[in-house]
């Protein structure tokens, strides 16, 4: 069965129509006539309608294009087509193109043996297609569901079209089966497009502008591409047997060269809220907001591919409070789960996003492996600067984990304080500058001798030979007030000693005992700090 029109006609419909109440607009009722009568099913006199319905058998073909259905009229039609053996309505070929359902449209449990056409149909109440079996092709092109739609357990054994469909409410396809759906959409849904536990047996492209898209335990048995707008996407426990991509579309979808309407949809970006239980080895995310995404529990997270412009949660910016003390958090990308953990603590929670009601708060010991796998994913993608943030997060979680020995956590704390785990060059340089300043000051006050020691030579003359011995006198510790030891000359000598110790490892300067030990300490500590700063800079510019 073919359709002559994909859109609601503005004038006379292309089929023999009822024309009831023609005086209103010159066209009247657009319902298709029920032959051999001149009226549609809605306007047939009661005796003629009863005779028509009585003549229908389960599996009969019906054509009620443009017909206005009430709850009672639809119920009468379904009753006439009900199979006594199964107790369910059964259609042959069915055409409800541009039909109007003033109440609910309940086709629950019905079977369509042939093609079914609902193009341009409008349902004012709830649409219930739960458990329906479409054995042929089915089309909902430009259909409008004003009260939401239930497709739970529906089976689409043929090709299905939802291009231009509008759902003003939730569109639920729980446990639906799509055997040959090559494309679903583009469609608009002001509520939740729920594909949870649905099965897509063949390669499919899903295009939707929706407030939310739920794909919990959805199974893709072939490749799939999700092109979405505005939606908050939940992929918890989805089964991906082949590559699946989820991408945000920046411009509205088009239907027949016109932009599709997106009523009541204002979300700025497509957000992924959960990847728990997903095998990410086949998953590609493009141009998505991952600020609220739960990564913990994702399988093969180290193989996840992030492309385009993606956004992750960040540490709170600016000065914050930890108890009564001000604190500034290191700028970095973080996991939503770390936000939840820090927000659940009584101290230091300012600026961290709290979990939603019912969300489990994971401890650092469980978050460290998540950071580690994301770091590996970025490193495998040659994105070393991006991987650095996840390395920082991994080390932070290890530093706070209760399964790490206290000695190791103390070492990690020192590593964090000195250089931000080898990732914060400014911190390492600040400590280096502080250390060098302290060393210079120590040299000026105690390390340099009072005066430069002048070597003295003494000897003996025996016959025609002379024996000379040169002695270097021991350095004399400086004396007098400290302020007299702080001079330009002593500062220049102290600075030369420190720079030579850090860079060239030897100063060749005569020092007091205190100065010698101070130089030894600077040779050990300051090159380490310099190295940490260099490594931090390299980590940020490495390809």
PDB file of N, CA, C and O in Angstrom, residues 255-321:
ATOM      1  N   UNK A 255      13.775  18.109   7.617  1.00  0.00           N
ATOM      2  CA  UNK A 255      12.822  17.164   7.036  1.00  0.00           C
ATOM      3  C   UNK A 255      12.265  17.805   5.780  1.00  0.00           C
ATOM      4  O   UNK A 255      11.623  18.860   5.846  1.00  0.00           O
ATOM      5  N   UNK A 256      12.541  17.189   4.637  1.00  0.00           N
ATOM      6  CA  UNK A 256      12.122  17.745   3.346  1.00  0.00           C
ATOM      7  C   UNK A 256      12.589  19.192   3.190  1.00  0.00           C
ATOM      8  O   UNK A 256      11.809  20.108   2.878  1.00  0.00           O
ATOM      9  N   UNK A 257      13.878  19.406   3.465  1.00  0.00           N
ATOM     10  CA  UNK A 257      14.541  20.699   3.274  1.00  0.00           C
ATOM     11  C   UNK A 257      14.041  21.795   4.214  1.00  0.00           C
ATOM     12  O   UNK A 257      14.337  22.973   4.011  1.00  0.00           O
ATOM     13  N   UNK A 258      13.307  21.440   5.239  1.00  0.00           N
ATOM     14  CA  UNK A 258      12.853  22.416   6.229  1.00  0.00           C
ATOM     15  C   UNK A 258      13.320  21.965   7.609  1.00  0.00           C
ATOM     16  O   UNK A 258      13.336  20.772   7.916  1.00  0.00           O
ATOM     17  N   UNK A 259      13.734  22.940   8.435  1.00  0.00           N
ATOM     18  CA  UNK A 259      14.185  22.601   9.773  1.00  0.00           C
ATOM     19  C   UNK A 259      13.043  22.053  10.612  1.00  0.00           C
ATOM     20  O   UNK A 259      11.935  22.587  10.613  1.00  0.00           O
ATOM     21  N   UNK A 260      13.314  20.964  11.310  1.00  0.00           N
ATOM     22  CA  UNK A 260      12.308  20.331  12.147  1.00  0.00           C
ATOM     23  C   UNK A 260      12.086  21.158  13.411  1.00  0.00           C
ATOM     24  O   UNK A 260      13.031  21.641  14.026  1.00  0.00           O
ATOM     25  N   UNK A 261      10.823  21.326  13.779  1.00  0.00           N
ATOM     26  CA  UNK A 261      10.494  22.086  14.985  1.00  0.00           C
ATOM     27  C   UNK A 261      10.988  21.344  16.220  1.00  0.00           C
ATOM     28  O   UNK A 261      10.969  20.109  16.273  1.00  0.00           O
ATOM     29  N   UNK A 262      11.438  22.114  17.226  1.00  0.00           N
ATOM     30  CA  UNK A 262      11.908  21.537  18.477  1.00  0.00           C
ATOM     31  C   UNK A 262      11.215  22.236  19.643  1.00  0.00           C
ATOM     32  O   UNK A 262      11.814  22.996  20.394  1.00  0.00           O
ATOM     33  N   UNK A 263       9.916  21.985  19.809  1.00  0.00           N
ATOM     34  CA  UNK A 263       9.166  22.693  20.852  1.00  0.00           C
ATOM     35  C   UNK A 263       9.646  22.326  22.253  1.00  0.00           C
ATOM     36  O   UNK A 263       9.884  21.150  22.564  1.00  0.00           O
ATOM     37  N   UNK A 264       9.815  23.347  23.078  1.00  0.00           N
ATOM     38  CA  UNK A 264      10.149  23.176  24.507  1.00  0.00           C
ATOM     39  C   UNK A 264      11.494  22.501  24.728  1.00  0.00           C
ATOM     40  O   UNK A 264      11.746  21.960  25.809  1.00  0.00           O
ATOM     41  N   UNK A 265      12.383  22.510  23.761  1.00  0.00           N
ATOM     42  CA  UNK A 265      13.717  21.921  23.919  1.00  0.00           C
ATOM     43  C   UNK A 265      14.743  23.040  23.872  1.00  0.00           C
ATOM     44  O   UNK A 265      14.951  23.656  22.821  1.00  0.00           O
ATOM     45  N   UNK A 266      15.357  23.302  25.004  1.00  0.00           N
ATOM     46  CA  UNK A 266      16.288  24.434  25.088  1.00  0.00           C
ATOM     47  C   UNK A 266      17.645  24.048  25.651  1.00  0.00           C
ATOM     48  O   UNK A 266      18.478  24.908  25.886  1.00  0.00           O
ATOM     49  N   UNK A 267      17.875  22.756  25.911  1.00  0.00           N
ATOM     50  CA  UNK A 267      19.163  22.357  26.470  1.00  0.00           C
ATOM     51  C   UNK A 267      20.297  22.746  25.544  1.00  0.00           C
ATOM     52  O   UNK A 267      20.240  22.481  24.338  1.00  0.00           O
ATOM     53  N   UNK A 268      21.348  23.373  26.070  1.00  0.00           N
ATOM     54  CA  UNK A 268      22.409  23.888  25.199  1.00  0.00           C
ATOM     55  C   UNK A 268      23.268  22.811  24.559  1.00  0.00           C
ATOM     56  O   UNK A 268      23.691  22.944  23.417  1.00  0.00           O
ATOM     57  N   UNK A 269      23.549  21.732  25.297  1.00  0.00           N
ATOM     58  CA  UNK A 269      24.450  20.707  24.775  1.00  0.00           C
ATOM     59  C   UNK A 269      23.938  19.319  25.124  1.00  0.00           C
ATOM     60  O   UNK A 269      23.181  19.130  26.068  1.00  0.00           O
ATOM     61  N   UNK A 270      24.377  18.350  24.323  1.00  0.00           N
ATOM     62  CA  UNK A 270      24.050  16.961  24.608  1.00  0.00           C
ATOM     63  C   UNK A 270      24.955  16.474  25.735  1.00  0.00           C
ATOM     64  O   UNK A 270      26.173  16.601  25.664  1.00  0.00           O
ATOM     65  N   UNK A 271      24.350  15.917  26.784  1.00  0.00           N
ATOM     66  CA  UNK A 271      25.094  15.475  27.955  1.00  0.00           C
ATOM     67  C   UNK A 271      24.996  13.962  28.103  1.00  0.00           C
ATOM     68  O   UNK A 271      23.936  13.381  27.894  1.00  0.00           O
ATOM     69  N   UNK A 272      26.101  13.343  28.461  1.00  0.00           N
ATOM     70  CA  UNK A 272      26.095  11.930  28.814  1.00  0.00           C
ATOM     71  C   UNK A 272      26.143  11.852  30.331  1.00  0.00           C
ATOM     72  O   UNK A 272      27.039  12.422  30.966  1.00  0.00           O
ATOM     73  N   UNK A 273      25.182  11.158  30.929  1.00  0.00           N
ATOM     74  CA  UNK A 273      25.092  11.117  32.390  1.00  0.00           C
ATOM     75  C   UNK A 273      25.610   9.810  32.972  1.00  0.00           C
ATOM     76  O   UNK A 273      25.921   9.752  34.164  1.00  0.00           O
ATOM     77  N   UNK A 274      25.725   8.754  32.164  1.00  0.00           N
ATOM     78  CA  UNK A 274      26.228   7.499  32.716  1.00  0.00           C
ATOM     79  C   UNK A 274      26.735   6.578  31.618  1.00  0.00           C
ATOM     80  O   UNK A 274      26.103   6.431  30.565  1.00  0.00           O
ATOM     81  N   UNK A 275      27.902   5.958  31.895  1.00  0.00           N
ATOM     82  CA  UNK A 275      28.447   4.903  31.044  1.00  0.00           C
ATOM     83  C   UNK A 275      28.654   3.624  31.852  1.00  0.00           C
ATOM     84  O   UNK A 275      29.375   2.723  31.420  1.00  0.00           O
ATOM     85  N   UNK A 276      28.032   3.517  32.997  1.00  0.00           N
ATOM     86  CA  UNK A 276      28.234   2.371  33.875  1.00  0.00           C
ATOM     87  C   UNK A 276      27.798   1.077  33.183  1.00  0.00           C
ATOM     88  O   UNK A 276      26.715   1.001  32.616  1.00  0.00           O
ATOM     89  N   UNK A 277      28.682   0.092  33.234  1.00  0.00           N
ATOM     90  CA  UNK A 277      28.359  -1.204  32.672  1.00  0.00           C
ATOM     91  C   UNK A 277      28.543  -1.321  31.182  1.00  0.00           C
ATOM     92  O   UNK A 277      28.319  -2.393  30.610  1.00  0.00           O
ATOM     93  N   UNK A 278      28.959  -0.254  30.512  1.00  0.00           N
ATOM     94  CA  UNK A 278      29.140  -0.277  29.058  1.00  0.00           C
ATOM     95  C   UNK A 278      30.546  -0.767  28.728  1.00  0.00           C
ATOM     96  O   UNK A 278      31.516  -0.398  29.397  1.00  0.00           O
ATOM     97  N   UNK A 279      30.651  -1.590  27.692  1.00  0.00           N
ATOM     98  CA  UNK A 279      31.963  -1.962  27.168  1.00  0.00           C
ATOM     99  C   UNK A 279      32.391  -0.867  26.207  1.00  0.00           C
ATOM    100  O   UNK A 279      31.905  -0.782  25.078  1.00  0.00           O
ATOM    101  N   UNK A 280      33.282  -0.013  26.665  1.00  0.00           N
ATOM    102  CA  UNK A 280      33.658   1.178  25.896  1.00  0.00           C
ATOM    103  C   UNK A 280      34.621   0.885  24.755  1.00  0.00           C
ATOM    104  O   UNK A 280      35.034   1.806  24.060  1.00  0.00           O
ATOM    105  N   UNK A 281      34.981  -0.380  24.546  1.00  0.00           N
ATOM    106  CA  UNK A 281      35.915  -0.702  23.469  1.00  0.00           C
ATOM    107  C   UNK A 281      35.342  -0.342  22.113  1.00  0.00           C
ATOM    108  O   UNK A 281      36.094  -0.097  21.159  1.00  0.00           O
ATOM    109  N   UNK A 282      34.005  -0.307  21.988  1.00  0.00           N
ATOM    110  CA  UNK A 282      33.368  -0.006  20.701  1.00  0.00           C
ATOM    111  C   UNK A 282      32.667   1.350  20.703  1.00  0.00           C
ATOM    112  O   UNK A 282      31.868   1.631  19.807  1.00  0.00           O
ATOM    113  N   UNK A 283      32.956   2.180  21.695  1.00  0.00           N
ATOM    114  CA  UNK A 283      32.197   3.423  21.860  1.00  0.00           C
ATOM    115  C   UNK A 283      33.026   4.641  21.471  1.00  0.00           C
ATOM    116  O   UNK A 283      34.180   4.780  21.865  1.00  0.00           O
ATOM    117  N   UNK A 284      32.399   5.535  20.691  1.00  0.00           N
ATOM    118  CA  UNK A 284      33.025   6.801  20.293  1.00  0.00           C
ATOM    119  C   UNK A 284      32.076   7.929  20.688  1.00  0.00           C
ATOM    120  O   UNK A 284      30.894   7.919  20.309  1.00  0.00           O
ATOM    121  N   UNK A 285      32.568   8.897  21.461  1.00  0.00           N
ATOM    122  CA  UNK A 285      31.774  10.043  21.900  1.00  0.00           C
ATOM    123  C   UNK A 285      32.335  11.300  21.266  1.00  0.00           C
ATOM    124  O   UNK A 285      33.533  11.572  21.359  1.00  0.00           O
ATOM    125  N   UNK A 286      31.462  12.082  20.627  1.00  0.00           N
ATOM    126  CA  UNK A 286      31.912  13.258  19.882  1.00  0.00           C
ATOM    127  C   UNK A 286      31.107  14.484  20.285  1.00  0.00           C
ATOM    128  O   UNK A 286      29.865  14.452  20.275  1.00  0.00           O
ATOM    129  N   UNK A 287      31.808  15.554  20.649  1.00  0.00           N
ATOM    130  CA  UNK A 287      31.193  16.856  20.948  1.00  0.00           C
ATOM    131  C   UNK A 287      30.147  16.772  22.060  1.00  0.00           C
ATOM    132  O   UNK A 287      29.078  17.366  21.971  1.00  0.00           O
ATOM    133  N   UNK A 288      30.459  16.050  23.118  1.00  0.00           N
ATOM    134  CA  UNK A 288      29.488  15.836  24.179  1.00  0.00           C
ATOM    135  C   UNK A 288      29.936  16.484  25.485  1.00  0.00           C
ATOM    136  O   UNK A 288      31.121  16.696  25.720  1.00  0.00           O
ATOM    137  N   UNK A 289      28.964  16.771  26.324  1.00  0.00           N
ATOM    138  CA  UNK A 289      29.212  17.310  27.662  1.00  0.00           C
ATOM    139  C   UNK A 289      29.258  16.133  28.636  1.00  0.00           C
ATOM    140  O   UNK A 289      28.251  15.460  28.866  1.00  0.00           O
ATOM    141  N   UNK A 290      30.429  15.885  29.218  1.00  0.00           N
ATOM    142  CA  UNK A 290      30.626  14.770  30.140  1.00  0.00           C
ATOM    143  C   UNK A 290      30.762  15.241  31.585  1.00  0.00           C
ATOM    144  O   UNK A 290      31.280  14.525  32.428  1.00  0.00           O
ATOM    145  N   UNK A 291      30.288  16.448  31.845  1.00  0.00           N
ATOM    146  CA  UNK A 291      30.441  17.032  33.178  1.00  0.00           C
ATOM    147  C   UNK A 291      29.810  16.168  34.256  1.00  0.00           C
ATOM    148  O   UNK A 291      30.377  15.998  35.342  1.00  0.00           O
ATOM    149  N   UNK A 292      28.637  15.607  33.989  1.00  0.00           N
ATOM    150  CA  UNK A 292      27.920  14.822  34.993  1.00  0.00           C
ATOM    151  C   UNK A 292      28.013  13.326  34.733  1.00  0.00           C
ATOM    152  O   UNK A 292      27.257  12.545  35.331  1.00  0.00           O
ATOM    153  N   UNK A 293      28.887  12.907  33.854  1.00  0.00           N
ATOM    154  CA  UNK A 293      28.943  11.500  33.457  1.00  0.00           C
ATOM    155  C   UNK A 293      29.547  10.634  34.556  1.00  0.00           C
ATOM    156  O   UNK A 293      30.587  10.973  35.133  1.00  0.00           O
ATOM    157  N   UNK A 294      28.901   9.493  34.820  1.00  0.00           N
ATOM    158  CA  UNK A 294      29.446   8.507  35.761  1.00  0.00           C
ATOM    159  C   UNK A 294      30.261   7.499  34.960  1.00  0.00           C
ATOM    160  O   UNK A 294      29.708   6.742  34.155  1.00  0.00           O
ATOM    161  N   UNK A 295      31.566   7.499  35.177  1.00  0.00           N
ATOM    162  CA  UNK A 295      32.459   6.597  34.452  1.00  0.00           C
ATOM    163  C   UNK A 295      32.733   5.310  35.227  1.00  0.00           C
ATOM    164  O   UNK A 295      33.111   4.308  34.623  1.00  0.00           O
ATOM    165  N   UNK A 296      32.591   5.333  36.529  1.00  0.00           N
ATOM    166  CA  UNK A 296      32.926   4.157  37.340  1.00  0.00           C
ATOM    167  C   UNK A 296      32.061   2.978  36.924  1.00  0.00           C
ATOM    168  O   UNK A 296      30.854   3.104  36.766  1.00  0.00           O
ATOM    169  N   UNK A 297      32.693   1.828  36.750  1.00  0.00           N
ATOM    170  CA  UNK A 297      31.969   0.638  36.334  1.00  0.00           C
ATOM    171  C   UNK A 297      31.978   0.413  34.844  1.00  0.00           C
ATOM    172  O   UNK A 297      31.445  -0.600  34.364  1.00  0.00           O
ATOM    173  N   UNK A 298      32.589   1.313  34.078  1.00  0.00           N
ATOM    174  CA  UNK A 298      32.683   1.136  32.631  1.00  0.00           C
ATOM    175  C   UNK A 298      33.754   0.095  32.311  1.00  0.00           C
ATOM    176  O   UNK A 298      34.842   0.111  32.879  1.00  0.00           O
ATOM    177  N   UNK A 299      33.439  -0.794  31.386  1.00  0.00           N
ATOM    178  CA  UNK A 299      34.366  -1.852  30.991  1.00  0.00           C
ATOM    179  C   UNK A 299      35.247  -1.339  29.853  1.00  0.00           C
ATOM    180  O   UNK A 299      34.779  -0.656  28.942  1.00  0.00           O
ATOM    181  N   UNK A 300      36.551  -1.680  29.919  1.00  0.00           N
ATOM    182  CA  UNK A 300      37.516  -1.240  28.897  1.00  0.00           C
ATOM    183  C   UNK A 300      37.471   0.283  28.722  1.00  0.00           C
ATOM    184  O   UNK A 300      37.494   0.794  27.601  1.00  0.00           O
ATOM    185  N   UNK A 301      37.419   0.979  29.838  1.00  0.00           N
ATOM    186  CA  UNK A 301      37.384   2.437  29.785  1.00  0.00           C
ATOM    187  C   UNK A 301      38.638   2.997  29.132  1.00  0.00           C
ATOM    188  O   UNK A 301      38.611   4.074  28.539  1.00  0.00           O
ATOM    189  N   UNK A 302      39.750   2.265  29.226  1.00  0.00           N
ATOM    190  CA  UNK A 302      40.986   2.740  28.620  1.00  0.00           C
ATOM    191  C   UNK A 302      40.921   2.737  27.095  1.00  0.00           C
ATOM    192  O   UNK A 302      41.809   3.295  26.438  1.00  0.00           O
ATOM    193  N   UNK A 303      39.876   2.131  26.505  1.00  0.00           N
ATOM    194  CA  UNK A 303      39.730   2.110  25.053  1.00  0.00           C
ATOM    195  C   UNK A 303      38.654   3.076  24.557  1.00  0.00           C
ATOM    196  O   UNK A 303      38.335   3.092  23.368  1.00  0.00           O
ATOM    197  N   UNK A 304      38.084   3.853  25.459  1.00  0.00           N
ATOM    198  CA  UNK A 304      37.079   4.840  25.078  1.00  0.00           C
ATOM    199  C   UNK A 304      37.703   5.909  24.188  1.00  0.00           C
ATOM    200  O   UNK A 304      38.808   6.392  24.452  1.00  0.00           O
ATOM    201  N   UNK A 305      36.984   6.302  23.135  1.00  0.00           N
ATOM    202  CA  UNK A 305      37.459   7.351  22.237  1.00  0.00           C
ATOM    203  C   UNK A 305      36.610   8.607  22.411  1.00  0.00           C
ATOM    204  O   UNK A 305      35.385   8.562  22.264  1.00  0.00           O
ATOM    205  N   UNK A 306      37.286   9.701  22.742  1.00  0.00           N
ATOM    206  CA  UNK A 306      36.635  11.003  22.858  1.00  0.00           C
ATOM    207  C   UNK A 306      37.131  11.880  21.724  1.00  0.00           C
ATOM    208  O   UNK A 306      38.329  12.075  21.570  1.00  0.00           O
ATOM    209  N   UNK A 307      36.206  12.407  20.948  1.00  0.00           N
ATOM    210  CA  UNK A 307      36.583  13.206  19.796  1.00  0.00           C
ATOM    211  C   UNK A 307      35.814  14.517  19.796  1.00  0.00           C
ATOM    212  O   UNK A 307      34.815  14.678  20.505  1.00  0.00           O
ATOM    213  N   UNK A 308      36.298  15.444  18.967  1.00  0.00           N
ATOM    214  CA  UNK A 308      35.637  16.734  18.869  1.00  0.00           C
ATOM    215  C   UNK A 308      35.824  17.559  20.123  1.00  0.00           C
ATOM    216  O   UNK A 308      36.803  17.440  20.854  1.00  0.00           O
ATOM    217  N   UNK A 309      34.845  18.388  20.406  1.00  0.00           N
ATOM    218  CA  UNK A 309      34.890  19.256  21.576  1.00  0.00           C
ATOM    219  C   UNK A 309      34.061  18.629  22.686  1.00  0.00           C
ATOM    220  O   UNK A 309      32.830  18.578  22.611  1.00  0.00           O
ATOM    221  N   UNK A 310      34.718  18.136  23.693  1.00  0.00           N
ATOM    222  CA  UNK A 310      34.031  17.504  24.808  1.00  0.00           C
ATOM    223  C   UNK A 310      34.365  18.266  26.092  1.00  0.00           C
ATOM    224  O   UNK A 310      35.402  18.914  26.206  1.00  0.00           O
ATOM    225  N   UNK A 311      33.476  18.174  27.049  1.00  0.00           N
ATOM    226  CA  UNK A 311      33.621  18.911  28.304  1.00  0.00           C
ATOM    227  C   UNK A 311      33.558  17.945  29.472  1.00  0.00           C
ATOM    228  O   UNK A 311      32.661  17.099  29.536  1.00  0.00           O
ATOM    229  N   UNK A 312      34.502  18.078  30.386  1.00  0.00           N
ATOM    230  CA  UNK A 312      34.528  17.281  31.607  1.00  0.00           C
ATOM    231  C   UNK A 312      34.380  18.194  32.815  1.00  0.00           C
ATOM    232  O   UNK A 312      34.607  19.408  32.723  1.00  0.00           O
ATOM    233  N   UNK A 313      33.998  17.619  33.924  1.00  0.00           N
ATOM    234  CA  UNK A 313      33.894  18.402  35.157  1.00  0.00           C
ATOM    235  C   UNK A 313      35.256  18.957  35.535  1.00  0.00           C
ATOM    236  O   UNK A 313      36.291  18.338  35.269  1.00  0.00           O
ATOM    237  N   UNK A 314      35.267  20.141  36.126  1.00  0.00           N
ATOM    238  CA  UNK A 314      36.525  20.776  36.531  1.00  0.00           C
ATOM    239  C   UNK A 314      36.492  21.045  38.028  1.00  0.00           C
ATOM    240  O   UNK A 314      35.421  21.105  38.656  1.00  0.00           O
ATOM    241  N   UNK A 315      37.673  21.189  38.583  1.00  0.00           N
ATOM    242  CA  UNK A 315      37.776  21.526  40.002  1.00  0.00           C
ATOM    243  C   UNK A 315      37.261  22.946  40.232  1.00  0.00           C
ATOM    244  O   UNK A 315      37.325  23.797  39.334  1.00  0.00           O
ATOM    245  N   UNK A 316      36.735  23.242  41.407  1.00  0.00           N
ATOM    246  CA  UNK A 316      36.232  24.598  41.683  1.00  0.00           C
ATOM    247  C   UNK A 316      37.332  25.637  41.479  1.00  0.00           C
ATOM    248  O   UNK A 316      38.493  25.425  41.824  1.00  0.00           O
ATOM    249  N   UNK A 317      36.963  26.746  40.898  1.00  0.00           N
ATOM    250  CA  UNK A 317      37.930  27.811  40.629  1.00  0.00           C
ATOM    251  C   UNK A 317      37.878  28.874  41.725  1.00  0.00           C
ATOM    252  O   UNK A 317      36.912  28.967  42.486  1.00  0.00           O
ATOM    253  N   UNK A 318      38.934  29.694  41.764  1.00  0.00           N
ATOM    254  CA  UNK A 318      38.983  30.782  42.723  1.00  0.00           C
ATOM    255  C   UNK A 318      39.262  30.307  44.136  1.00  0.00           C
ATOM    256  O   UNK A 318      39.503  29.133  44.398  1.00  0.00           O
ATOM    257  N   UNK A 319      39.212  31.248  45.061  1.00  0.00           N
ATOM    258  CA  UNK A 319      39.442  30.930  46.465  1.00  0.00           C
ATOM    259  C   UNK A 319      38.198  30.299  47.071  1.00  0.00           C
ATOM    260  O   UNK A 319      37.077  30.789  46.881  1.00  0.00           O
ATOM    261  N   UNK A 320      38.386  29.208  47.763  1.00  0.00           N
ATOM    262  CA  UNK A 320      37.297  28.503  48.419  1.00  0.00           C
ATOM    263  C   UNK A 320      37.626  28.341  49.901  1.00  0.00           C
ATOM    264  O   UNK A 320      38.699  28.748  50.354  1.00  0.00           O
ATOM    265  N   UNK A 321      36.724  27.744  50.616  1.00  0.00           N
ATOM    266  CA  UNK A 321      36.941  27.548  52.056  1.00  0.00           C
ATOM    267  C   UNK A 321      37.042  26.067  52.363  1.00  0.00           C
ATOM    268  O   UNK A 321      36.274  25.254  51.853  1.00  0.00           O
TER     269      UNK A 321
END
